[in-house]
Amino acid sequence: MSSIHLIVFLPLLAAVVAGLGNRLIGDVAAKAVTTGALFIACVLSWPILFSYMAGTASATVVPVSEWINSGAMQISWALRVDALTAVMLVVVTSVSALVHLYSWGYMAEDPDQPRFFAYLSLFTFAMLMLVTSNNLVQMFFGWEGVGLASYLLIGFWFKKPSANAAAIKAFVVNRVGDMGFMLGIFGTFLVFGTISIPEILAAAPGMAGSTIGFLWFRADTMTVLCLLLFVGAMGKSAQLGLHTWLPDAMEGPTPVSALIHAATMVTAGVFMVCRLSPMFEASPVALGVVTFVGAATCLFAATIGCVQNDIKRVIAYSTCSQLGYMFFAAGVGAFGGAMFHLFTHAFFKALLFLCAGSVIVAMHHEQDMRFYGGLRKRIPVTFWAMVAGTLAITGVGIPGVGGLEAIGFAGFHSKDAVLEASFASGYGGQIAWWVGTLAALLTSFYSWRLIFLTFFGTPRWVGSEHIQHAIHDTHHGDAHHEADAHGTATGTGGYQPHESPLSILIPLILLSVGAVGAGFFFQQYFIAADAGETFWKGALFHSEHLMHAMHEVPVWVKLGPTIVMLIGLYVAWYAYIRKTDIPAHTAKAFEPVYRFLLNKWYVDELYDLLFVRPGFAIGRLFWKRGDEGTIDRFGPNGLAAVIAGGSRITGRLQSGYVYTYAFVMLIGLTAAVTWAIAG
């Protein structure tokens, strides 16, 4: 058995053992099996990536078994390993292994730990199936698998109504995107006669300019196929229009948010677009749509993140925004830049979510930042780890101008690469550069706002009735919370937060290393013109011309993101440290805008008006008037009433007296004779 077999199937085996063993094997055994399997997979994944970085590896396909043989559709189950797969293997297994370890502390008091760890490992297996797929059907299998695992993990605390509602919402919204993905797969098989990814990508350039009948008109073949596939990517990666499920998914446990909704599952759409990049390159229209949607999502989510008060929702909208960067990088043809930002984002965004979980644990599961403050001395390791993540996401660094080499945190290298490639790509990309730069300003503001509200200023939890109610609720058996918040409630002094245990802090420290150095050490492989071509080796479309051009953009383009980052930092410091009354005055002065952003552009309310209410109304119509009023009335209920009435009438004839039966027989005989004579 090869290392790739172990990487993919060890999490599945661990999920089966923990899920079926459950209480039979106990909490510790279930956690040890699943966590151990993920760390083994992680250790095996990194050498694969290093081999592609060294230029010693090439794309390989590892067969598993025959799968589907139906007419022209011949599908084998095989694991494809190339540079793109290697990157995703490292992202998935590294983050998943650390999330498993983190969950030892975070879920320590949960009564159903084996089920939780089984779900985590099941998700990891599905994601690994997705990224190693050699054909579109196998990719769809992994695609739906991560959707199922996401549903199970978001609704893990199934006694909590809001968690159930969020899980259903995620499932339904993703079905909309998956419908587009399925149509794209069907159309691709119709056009190419195969669902083998290598064969499709080899034939895609030759289909440029051809047309296909779609709905009631003929359209460009590759545009139709790519847009349908991109609808699937929009749903899975929470792009504008199909984004509404992601913020609500924060109802799940925080480790779930870090694993699924920050670092891995939500990047599946970006991975799919990059994997099929030769198809998208054959359709300029599709690339333009990807650029527009990505840039719009980037700015849209950033505006909402500026006013959110729930610490996890701020980071959730940040995720939507960062995914927008990845998509518009792919849209302008910088697929290597998109994967570079995906890679670095996995480290600093997982770090931010896990740090948020550490804060939430310290604050007895209070998620409202308005009840935080002054925590940097109480939870110093969490504070410095979250600062590292914030320095990474806001893009702190020194631009490479005047012959100097650029140096900075992870997000500085990858996000600046995305913006520079966008500017170098032409007019549409330059518009995306302006939008992305504005989003970078907002990202800096809301990220530092989170830091200042949480760790600086006056402790707003001292003597807070809100915190005391949270403590009271948890101590009295609130089933969906972990009981121990690693802090104590004093009778008169209020709540005293404490630092999290080592099982939580170790993943924070390790992810901090990635947030600090991943950008600097890996940029030469992902985005350097010559080295990038060697690294990717046909795993995705790599434009050497664009990679050269992005390094030749004007100095002000290179400096722009750094300047707006500093402006965002200063505004956040001035409003939340220097003059703390400014936010309230600003919200009051611009109340309509503030309400508009606080209510997330009213997209949920719009969907409720356009889809949810009409859907329920139609359902009630078919239920009350169709099912009960028509079918039941004239069907089961109507026939039952006729039979019951007839039974009552005929029942009266059954008197039990012989002379009654003789009389009936005589009438019958007379009627028969009369009929015979008349005939």
XYZ file of C-alpha atoms in Angstrom:
679
model
C 0.000 0.000 0.000
C 1.424 3.381 -1.045
C 1.637 6.485 1.113
C -1.203 8.122 -0.843
C -3.480 5.192 0.035
C -2.651 5.674 3.710
C -3.183 9.440 3.533
C -6.649 9.062 2.007
C -8.002 5.985 3.752
C -6.585 6.257 7.290
C -9.081 9.038 8.177
C -11.929 6.872 6.848
C -10.789 3.901 8.928
C -10.478 6.130 11.996
C -13.965 7.563 11.406
C -15.446 4.049 11.212
C -13.673 2.923 14.397
C -14.661 6.018 16.389
C -18.179 6.192 14.974
C -19.127 2.537 15.379
C -17.072 2.014 18.531
C -18.412 5.184 20.179
C -18.981 4.589 23.893
C -17.839 0.982 23.574
C -14.230 2.092 23.120
C -14.607 5.309 25.139
C -13.682 8.937 24.600
C -9.905 8.635 24.906
C -9.591 5.717 22.471
C -11.838 7.410 19.891
C -9.855 10.647 20.118
C -6.512 8.831 20.016
C -7.426 6.771 16.928
C -8.744 9.706 14.908
C -6.037 12.167 15.946
C -3.264 9.623 15.421
C -4.545 8.776 11.941
C -4.570 12.442 10.940
C -1.063 13.100 12.223
C 0.217 10.081 10.285
C -1.521 11.400 7.155
C -0.018 14.837 7.786
C 3.512 13.454 8.210
C 3.140 11.518 4.947
C 1.770 14.536 3.027
C 4.595 17.015 3.560
C 7.306 14.934 1.783
C 5.051 14.750 -1.285
C 4.906 18.554 -1.424
C 8.657 18.847 -0.843
C 9.311 16.464 -3.741
C 7.398 18.763 -6.102
C 9.206 21.786 -4.692
C 12.497 20.052 -5.407
C 11.357 19.257 -8.941
C 11.886 15.504 -8.493
C 8.245 14.406 -8.711
C 5.793 14.250 -11.575
C 2.077 13.644 -11.851
C 1.013 10.075 -11.080
C -2.292 8.223 -10.944
C -2.655 5.497 -8.312
C -5.468 3.020 -9.135
C -7.825 1.867 -6.405
C -10.540 -0.162 -8.152
C -12.961 -0.312 -11.042
C -16.071 1.694 -10.315
C -18.683 2.304 -13.046
C -18.917 0.625 -16.456
C -22.012 1.820 -18.304
C -21.919 2.230 -22.060
C -19.504 4.983 -22.988
C -18.951 5.866 -19.336
C -16.007 3.933 -17.984
C -15.009 5.179 -14.535
C -12.158 3.866 -12.431
C -11.578 4.897 -8.845
C -8.064 6.323 -8.903
C -6.042 8.827 -6.890
C -4.352 11.590 -8.890
C -1.223 13.104 -7.323
C 0.373 16.212 -8.820
C 1.579 19.568 -7.500
C -1.965 20.876 -7.056
C -2.951 17.747 -5.141
C 0.207 17.959 -3.033
C -0.649 21.495 -1.918
C -4.166 20.466 -0.945
C -2.976 17.329 0.851
C -0.760 19.458 3.073
C -3.511 22.001 3.712
C -6.176 19.425 4.528
C -4.137 17.040 6.666
C -2.155 19.720 8.531
C -5.152 21.788 9.529
C -7.263 18.720 10.264
C -4.578 17.138 12.463
C -4.197 20.328 14.503
C -7.976 20.750 14.776
C -8.259 17.186 16.074
C -5.624 17.953 18.720
C -7.273 21.287 19.563
C -10.611 19.523 20.035
C -9.169 17.412 22.856
C -9.270 20.518 25.008
C -12.151 22.419 23.433
C -14.604 19.492 23.512
C -13.274 18.010 26.767
C -16.586 18.167 28.599
C -18.867 17.275 25.703
C -20.799 14.045 26.386
C -20.579 12.830 22.774
C -16.921 13.169 21.831
C -16.528 9.946 19.774
C -19.273 11.084 17.406
C -17.655 14.498 17.009
C -14.213 13.087 16.222
C -15.729 10.531 13.848
C -17.438 13.355 11.947
C -14.171 15.313 11.760
C -12.327 12.319 10.308
C -15.184 11.541 7.914
C -15.015 15.096 6.610
C -11.255 14.820 6.150
C -11.632 11.614 4.130
C -14.266 13.228 1.876
C -12.072 16.289 1.317
C -9.086 14.096 0.483
C -11.228 12.186 -2.007
C -12.171 15.479 -3.618
C -8.623 16.767 -4.036
C -7.211 13.438 -5.300
C -9.985 12.840 -7.848
C -8.953 11.859 -11.344
C -12.418 12.287 -12.836
C -15.421 14.546 -12.315
C -17.678 11.863 -10.832
C -15.099 11.029 -8.181
C -14.741 14.763 -7.504
C -18.507 15.001 -7.119
C -18.428 12.106 -4.644
C -15.963 14.020 -2.453
C -17.894 17.241 -3.097
C -21.100 15.758 -1.702
C -19.211 13.974 1.058
C -17.862 17.210 2.497
C -21.366 18.675 2.202
C -22.765 15.813 4.268
C -20.005 16.096 6.867
C -20.550 19.854 7.021
C -24.251 19.297 7.721
C -23.457 16.807 10.481
C -20.854 19.031 12.130
C -22.776 22.316 11.942
C -25.741 20.563 13.554
C -23.596 18.560 15.978
C -25.381 20.134 18.952
C -28.707 18.897 17.619
C -30.625 19.944 20.734
C -29.896 23.556 19.838
C -32.584 24.840 17.398
C -30.314 27.483 15.870
C -27.679 24.818 15.077
C -30.267 22.625 13.355
C -31.542 25.591 11.344
C -27.995 26.549 10.319
C -27.213 22.974 9.240
C -30.352 22.801 7.105
C -29.598 26.210 5.588
C -26.064 25.137 4.654
C -27.382 21.925 3.127
C -30.128 23.619 1.093
C -28.009 26.525 -0.196
C -25.273 24.134 -1.251
C -27.829 22.029 -3.130
C -28.477 25.073 -5.317
C -24.802 25.290 -6.195
C -24.519 21.528 -6.588
C -27.314 21.568 -9.164
C -25.156 23.813 -11.327
C -22.140 21.586 -10.713
C -24.084 18.478 -11.775
C -25.340 20.167 -14.945
C -21.764 21.212 -15.679
C -20.582 17.600 -15.300
C -23.418 16.319 -17.514
C -22.627 18.944 -20.149
C -18.910 18.178 -20.007
C -19.556 14.478 -20.590
C -21.912 15.353 -23.457
C -19.295 17.562 -25.135
C -16.097 15.606 -24.466
C -17.472 12.067 -24.204
C -15.492 11.480 -21.012
C -15.359 12.596 -17.404
C -11.614 11.918 -17.083
C -10.059 15.194 -15.961
C -6.742 14.799 -17.865
C -8.590 13.968 -21.099
C -10.992 16.887 -20.681
C -8.213 19.385 -19.999
C -6.197 18.160 -22.972
C -9.186 18.629 -25.294
C -10.498 21.898 -23.790
C -8.370 24.363 -25.838
C -9.672 22.788 -29.032
C -13.261 23.537 -28.053
C -12.679 27.304 -27.902
C -15.095 29.095 -30.238
C -17.512 26.174 -30.626
C -21.199 26.504 -29.721
C -23.772 24.314 -28.030
C -27.546 24.438 -27.723
C -28.485 25.590 -24.239
C -32.056 26.338 -23.153
C -33.564 28.145 -26.186
C -30.438 29.464 -27.895
C -26.925 28.547 -28.947
C -24.048 29.708 -26.792
C -20.290 29.309 -26.541
C -19.626 25.752 -25.399
C -16.865 26.432 -22.880
C -18.689 29.464 -21.462
C -21.796 27.398 -20.723
C -19.836 24.533 -19.158
C -17.563 26.774 -17.080
C -20.390 28.948 -15.773
C -22.378 25.889 -14.707
C -19.336 24.478 -12.941
C -18.677 27.868 -11.352
C -22.176 27.900 -9.840
C -21.095 24.842 -7.884
C -17.937 26.654 -6.799
C -20.005 29.665 -5.687
C -22.117 27.488 -3.402
C -19.279 25.550 -1.829
C -17.007 28.594 -1.479
C -19.749 30.977 -0.281
C -19.575 33.574 -3.028
C -22.015 36.459 -3.328
C -25.537 35.153 -3.797
C -24.828 31.726 -2.318
C -22.885 32.993 0.698
C -25.685 33.144 3.260
C -25.009 29.729 4.779
C -21.425 30.431 5.891
C -21.993 33.020 8.679
C -24.854 30.952 10.115
C -22.597 27.880 10.096
C -20.788 29.449 13.061
C -23.465 27.768 15.215
C -21.302 24.656 15.096
C -18.372 24.089 17.487
C -15.401 26.385 16.842
C -13.071 23.555 15.693
C -15.616 22.915 12.933
C -15.436 26.560 11.897
C -11.651 26.347 11.652
C -11.520 23.072 9.742
C -14.466 23.297 7.371
C -15.495 26.914 7.079
C -12.082 28.587 6.987
C -9.306 26.356 5.742
C -10.601 23.396 3.742
C -14.189 22.835 2.548
C -14.832 26.427 1.508
C -11.696 26.304 -0.635
C -13.081 23.368 -2.644
C -14.598 25.758 -5.174
C -11.263 27.526 -5.679
C -9.525 24.170 -6.045
C -12.066 23.025 -8.633
C -11.647 26.173 -10.745
C -7.849 25.822 -10.605
C -7.987 22.110 -11.403
C -10.136 22.880 -14.467
C -8.186 26.045 -15.324
C -7.532 25.041 -18.990
C -11.321 24.896 -19.454
C -11.782 28.359 -17.968
C -8.892 29.726 -20.023
C -10.834 28.711 -23.132
C -13.683 31.062 -22.142
C -12.853 34.754 -21.553
C -16.494 35.374 -20.626
C -16.378 32.781 -17.852
C -13.120 34.247 -16.548
C -14.722 37.695 -16.527
C -17.662 36.374 -14.491
C -15.296 34.697 -12.019
C -13.369 37.962 -11.651
C -16.511 40.029 -11.117
C -18.099 37.648 -8.601
C -14.840 37.281 -6.679
C -14.216 41.043 -6.490
C -17.842 41.756 -5.527
C -17.765 39.114 -2.781
C -14.431 40.434 -1.531
C -15.827 43.933 -0.979
C -19.334 42.888 0.077
C -18.180 40.609 2.892
C -15.558 43.088 4.095
C -18.174 45.836 4.561
C -20.307 43.543 6.715
C -17.341 42.388 8.796
C -16.709 45.968 9.910
C -19.848 46.129 12.090
C -20.323 42.574 13.375
C -20.034 42.033 17.131
C -19.881 38.222 17.257
C -16.177 37.321 17.155
C -16.759 34.223 15.003
C -18.994 36.047 12.534
C -16.347 38.705 11.977
C -13.911 35.965 11.001
C -16.589 34.192 8.952
C -17.218 37.254 6.796
C -13.477 37.651 6.553
C -13.390 34.149 5.075
C -15.962 35.123 2.423
C -13.860 38.159 1.578
C -10.581 36.230 1.314
C -12.216 33.614 -0.895
C -13.204 36.503 -3.154
C -9.506 37.356 -3.532
C -8.782 33.783 -4.590
C -11.527 33.779 -7.181
C -10.662 37.049 -8.826
C -7.024 35.904 -8.944
C -8.229 32.841 -10.864
C -10.455 35.068 -12.986
C -7.527 37.146 -14.235
C -5.540 33.999 -15.023
C -3.271 33.962 -11.954
C -4.238 30.456 -10.877
C -0.927 29.979 -9.083
C -1.606 33.179 -7.150
C -5.059 31.902 -6.207
C -3.555 28.668 -4.851
C -0.832 30.616 -3.061
C -3.427 32.672 -1.203
C -5.433 29.503 -0.516
C -2.314 27.934 0.999
C -1.364 30.829 3.277
C -4.994 31.564 4.138
C -5.394 28.045 5.508
C -2.774 28.741 8.176
C -3.743 32.222 9.318
C -7.509 31.750 9.061
C -7.479 28.436 10.933
C -5.301 30.203 13.504
C -7.777 33.081 13.864
C -10.736 30.738 14.317
C -8.934 28.579 16.864
C -7.788 31.691 18.734
C -11.394 32.881 18.751
C -12.341 29.521 20.241
C -9.720 29.964 22.954
C -11.159 33.399 23.744
C -14.696 31.995 23.792
C -13.635 29.227 26.157
C -11.923 31.756 28.431
C -15.054 33.938 28.389
C -17.401 31.082 29.229
C -18.745 30.832 25.681
C -19.590 34.491 25.334
C -19.039 35.441 21.680
C -20.037 39.117 21.776
C -16.892 41.256 21.684
C -18.734 44.087 23.447
C -18.352 42.027 26.641
C -14.620 41.446 26.215
C -11.722 43.848 26.764
C -8.418 43.762 28.634
C -7.748 40.066 27.952
C -4.167 40.292 26.693
C -2.681 39.778 30.168
C -5.207 37.090 31.104
C -4.643 34.889 28.034
C -1.228 36.008 26.698
C -0.476 33.025 24.434
C -3.852 33.345 22.738
C -3.283 37.090 22.413
C 0.079 36.803 20.670
C -1.152 33.976 18.428
C -4.145 36.059 17.376
C -1.903 39.057 16.736
C 0.217 36.837 14.461
C -2.901 35.798 12.570
C -4.033 39.414 12.316
C -0.635 40.555 11.034
C -0.933 37.839 8.386
C -4.487 38.551 7.235
C -3.983 42.310 7.101
C -0.830 41.904 5.009
C 1.819 43.452 7.214
C 5.190 43.552 5.467
C 7.766 45.603 3.600
C 7.085 45.773 -0.166
C 9.876 44.869 -2.541
C 10.653 48.287 -4.044
C 13.980 49.935 -4.900
C 15.721 46.602 -5.351
C 14.809 45.402 -1.857
C 13.315 41.948 -1.340
C 9.753 41.933 -0.030
C 9.421 40.449 3.426
C 6.369 40.105 5.607
C 3.752 37.836 7.101
C 1.993 35.131 5.077
C -0.944 37.190 3.863
C 1.342 40.019 2.783
C 3.038 37.856 0.171
C -0.024 36.027 -1.137
C -2.575 38.858 -1.109
C -0.156 41.343 -2.635
C 0.657 38.753 -5.313
C -3.060 38.453 -6.105
C -3.459 42.226 -6.349
C -0.327 42.740 -8.446
C -1.316 39.959 -10.859
C -4.779 41.492 -11.154
C -3.359 44.900 -12.008
C -0.956 43.397 -14.553
C -3.679 41.380 -16.305
C -5.430 44.306 -17.999
C -8.440 46.584 -17.645
C -10.811 44.163 -15.887
C -8.080 43.085 -13.515
C -7.237 46.695 -12.706
C -10.827 47.269 -11.590
C -10.464 44.190 -9.399
C -7.224 45.696 -8.022
C -9.059 48.824 -6.864
C -11.859 46.760 -5.329
C -9.366 44.409 -3.662
C -7.324 47.312 -2.302
C -10.434 48.896 -0.798
C -11.313 45.526 0.720
C -7.770 45.376 2.151
C -8.443 48.685 3.919
C -11.654 47.292 5.422
C -9.916 44.018 6.303
C -7.281 45.903 8.270
C -9.955 47.922 10.062
C -12.197 45.045 11.171
C -9.275 42.753 12.033
C -7.632 45.307 14.319
C -11.053 46.308 15.657
C -11.410 42.688 16.795
C -7.991 42.783 18.479
C -8.646 46.086 20.263
C -12.160 45.168 21.425
C -11.023 41.778 22.692
C -7.618 42.338 24.239
C -7.303 46.068 25.020
C -9.197 48.684 26.940
C -11.233 48.302 30.103
C -12.359 44.753 30.947
C -16.083 44.900 30.192
C -16.632 41.447 31.672
C -15.933 42.596 35.237
C -19.254 42.611 37.053
C -21.126 42.039 33.770
C -24.582 40.546 34.296
C -24.385 39.150 30.750
C -21.292 37.086 31.583
C -22.751 35.979 34.897
C -25.883 34.728 33.120
C -23.659 32.785 30.708
C -21.808 31.221 33.652
C -25.093 30.354 35.350
C -26.529 28.772 32.191
C -23.441 26.640 31.606
C -23.120 25.515 35.200
C -26.740 24.385 35.125
C -26.353 21.914 32.304
C -26.721 23.796 29.047
C -26.171 20.699 26.915
C -24.599 22.268 23.861
C -21.794 24.050 25.699
C -18.652 22.530 27.086
C -19.019 22.820 30.835
C -15.542 23.939 31.845
C -14.490 27.359 30.556
C -11.100 27.192 32.303
C -12.021 30.130 34.456
C -13.756 30.839 37.721
C -16.665 32.963 38.785
C -16.090 34.759 42.043
C -18.949 35.823 44.230
C -18.249 39.546 44.155
C -15.307 40.124 41.868
C -16.924 38.784 38.705
C -15.510 36.336 36.196
C -11.742 35.746 35.944
C -10.638 34.370 32.533
C -7.776 31.878 32.417
C -5.537 30.682 29.588
C -6.568 27.557 27.660
C -4.926 24.139 28.205
C -1.910 22.907 26.213
C -4.030 20.839 23.812
C -5.507 24.142 22.617
C -2.327 26.239 22.801
C -0.015 23.863 20.877
C -2.070 24.082 17.641
C -2.129 27.871 18.029
C 1.664 28.012 18.276
C 2.196 25.706 15.284
C -0.293 27.589 13.107
C 1.374 30.843 14.121
C 4.569 29.581 12.508
C 2.657 29.106 9.250
C 0.994 32.517 9.559
C 4.391 34.146 9.973
C 6.551 32.306 7.439
C 4.431 30.407 4.888
C 4.275 33.329 2.466
C 7.982 34.139 2.424
C 9.235 30.552 2.125
C 6.762 29.269 -0.472
C 6.315 32.258 -2.801
C 9.144 31.224 -5.129
C 7.385 27.945 -5.870
C 3.845 29.237 -6.302
C 4.224 32.523 -8.166
C 7.778 32.929 -9.459
C 7.621 32.863 -13.269
C 10.263 30.227 -13.978
C 10.187 28.262 -10.730
C 6.382 28.313 -10.780
C 6.341 26.605 -14.166
C 8.662 23.926 -12.803
C 6.595 23.465 -9.658
C 3.136 23.273 -11.237
C 4.239 21.076 -14.178
C 0.879 21.236 -15.944
C -1.191 20.742 -12.772
C -2.919 24.034 -13.585
C -2.747 26.713 -16.255
C 0.369 28.753 -15.540
C 0.906 32.035 -17.383
C 4.617 32.758 -17.322
C 3.952 36.105 -19.038
C 1.525 37.197 -16.293
C 3.927 36.093 -13.575
C 6.669 38.235 -15.131
C 4.293 41.178 -15.607
C 3.094 41.157 -11.988
C 6.646 41.786 -10.799
C 6.929 44.781 -13.124
C 3.892 46.760 -11.942
C 4.412 50.408 -10.850
C 5.741 51.121 -7.380
C 2.480 52.720 -6.250
C 0.661 49.478 -7.074
C 3.065 47.580 -4.823
C 2.773 50.165 -2.039
C -1.016 50.571 -2.233
C -2.043 47.544 -0.107
C 0.516 48.429 2.581
C -0.657 52.039 2.738
C -4.334 51.101 3.105
C -3.385 48.483 5.716
C -1.759 51.201 7.815
C -4.777 53.486 7.347
C -7.125 50.720 8.521
C -4.911 50.048 11.545
C -4.810 53.732 12.470
C -8.581 54.213 12.141
C -9.257 51.138 14.283
C -6.759 52.275 16.935
C -8.157 55.814 16.993
C -11.786 54.647 17.243
C -11.375 51.821 19.742
C -8.365 52.893 21.827
C -7.890 56.661 21.537
C -11.482 57.986 21.223
C -13.777 55.145 22.178
C -16.951 57.179 21.775
C -16.404 57.569 18.013
C -18.016 54.228 16.980
C -21.292 55.023 18.755
C -21.437 58.550 17.348
C -20.599 57.311 13.854
C -23.266 54.587 14.004
C -25.845 57.149 15.131
C -24.840 59.717 12.495
C -25.006 57.135 9.708
C -27.709 54.935 11.180
C -29.276 53.801 7.851
C -25.865 52.676 6.547
C -24.995 51.087 9.880
C -28.286 49.165 9.976
C -27.837 48.128 6.361
C -24.416 46.628 7.106
C -25.406 45.202 10.493
C -28.266 43.365 8.794
C -25.880 41.985 6.142
C -27.290 44.025 3.248
C -30.676 42.410 4.010
C -29.831 39.508 1.701
C -31.394 36.973 4.066
C -34.544 39.077 4.333
C -34.678 39.386 0.536
C -34.330 35.627 0.084
C -36.968 35.082 2.753
C -39.344 37.321 0.798
C -38.542 35.907 -2.648
C -38.041 32.211 -1.930
C -38.783 31.075 1.616
C -42.258 32.552 2.116
C -43.500 31.678 -1.393
C -42.049 28.190 -0.909
C -43.950 27.721 2.354
C -47.094 29.195 0.793
C -46.942 26.774 -2.130
C -46.271 23.936 0.295
C -49.293 24.850 2.417
C -51.444 25.124 -0.744
C -50.544 21.628 -1.908
C -50.855 20.294 1.638
C -54.193 21.789 2.681
C -56.035 22.072 -0.629
C -54.244 19.477 -2.668
C -53.477 16.663 -0.255
C -56.138 17.102 2.417
C -58.814 19.000 0.446
C -58.710 16.988 -2.781
C -56.772 13.734 -2.573
C -57.849 12.754 0.929
C -61.393 14.071 0.430
C -62.108 12.119 -2.743
C -59.474 9.472 -2.263
C -58.740 7.624 0.990
C -61.106 9.647 3.165
C -63.905 9.774 0.545
C -63.789 6.091 -0.338
C -63.516 5.174 3.314
C -66.686 7.181 4.053
C -68.615 5.457 1.198
C -67.516 2.030 2.360
C -68.329 2.840 5.981
C -71.827 4.089 5.019
C -72.493 1.054 2.832
C -71.323 -1.211 5.630
C -73.795 0.379 8.029
C -76.695 -0.109 5.552
C -75.876 -3.707 4.704
C -75.224 -4.374 8.358
C -78.904 -3.743 9.125
C -79.874 -6.613 6.818
C -77.904 -9.013 8.956
C -80.607 -9.573 11.602
C -79.803 -13.178 12.378
C -83.425 -14.396 11.888
C -84.078 -17.289 9.449
C -87.357 -15.850 8.165
C -85.595 -12.603 7.209
C -83.070 -14.459 5.117
C -85.879 -16.615 3.594
C -87.788 -13.472 2.683
C -84.709 -11.979 1.000
C -84.119 -15.243 -0.898
C -87.768 -15.257 -2.029
C -87.467 -11.697 -3.324
C -84.302 -12.626 -5.165
C -85.864 -15.742 -6.671
C -88.944 -13.776 -7.773
C -86.747 -11.126 -9.388
C -84.727 -13.783 -11.232
C -87.861 -15.563 -12.556
C -89.388 -12.252 -13.653
C -86.185 -11.341 -15.512
C -86.086 -14.757 -17.208
C -89.768 -14.607 -18.339
C -89.367 -11.034 -19.556
C -86.246 -12.017 -21.460
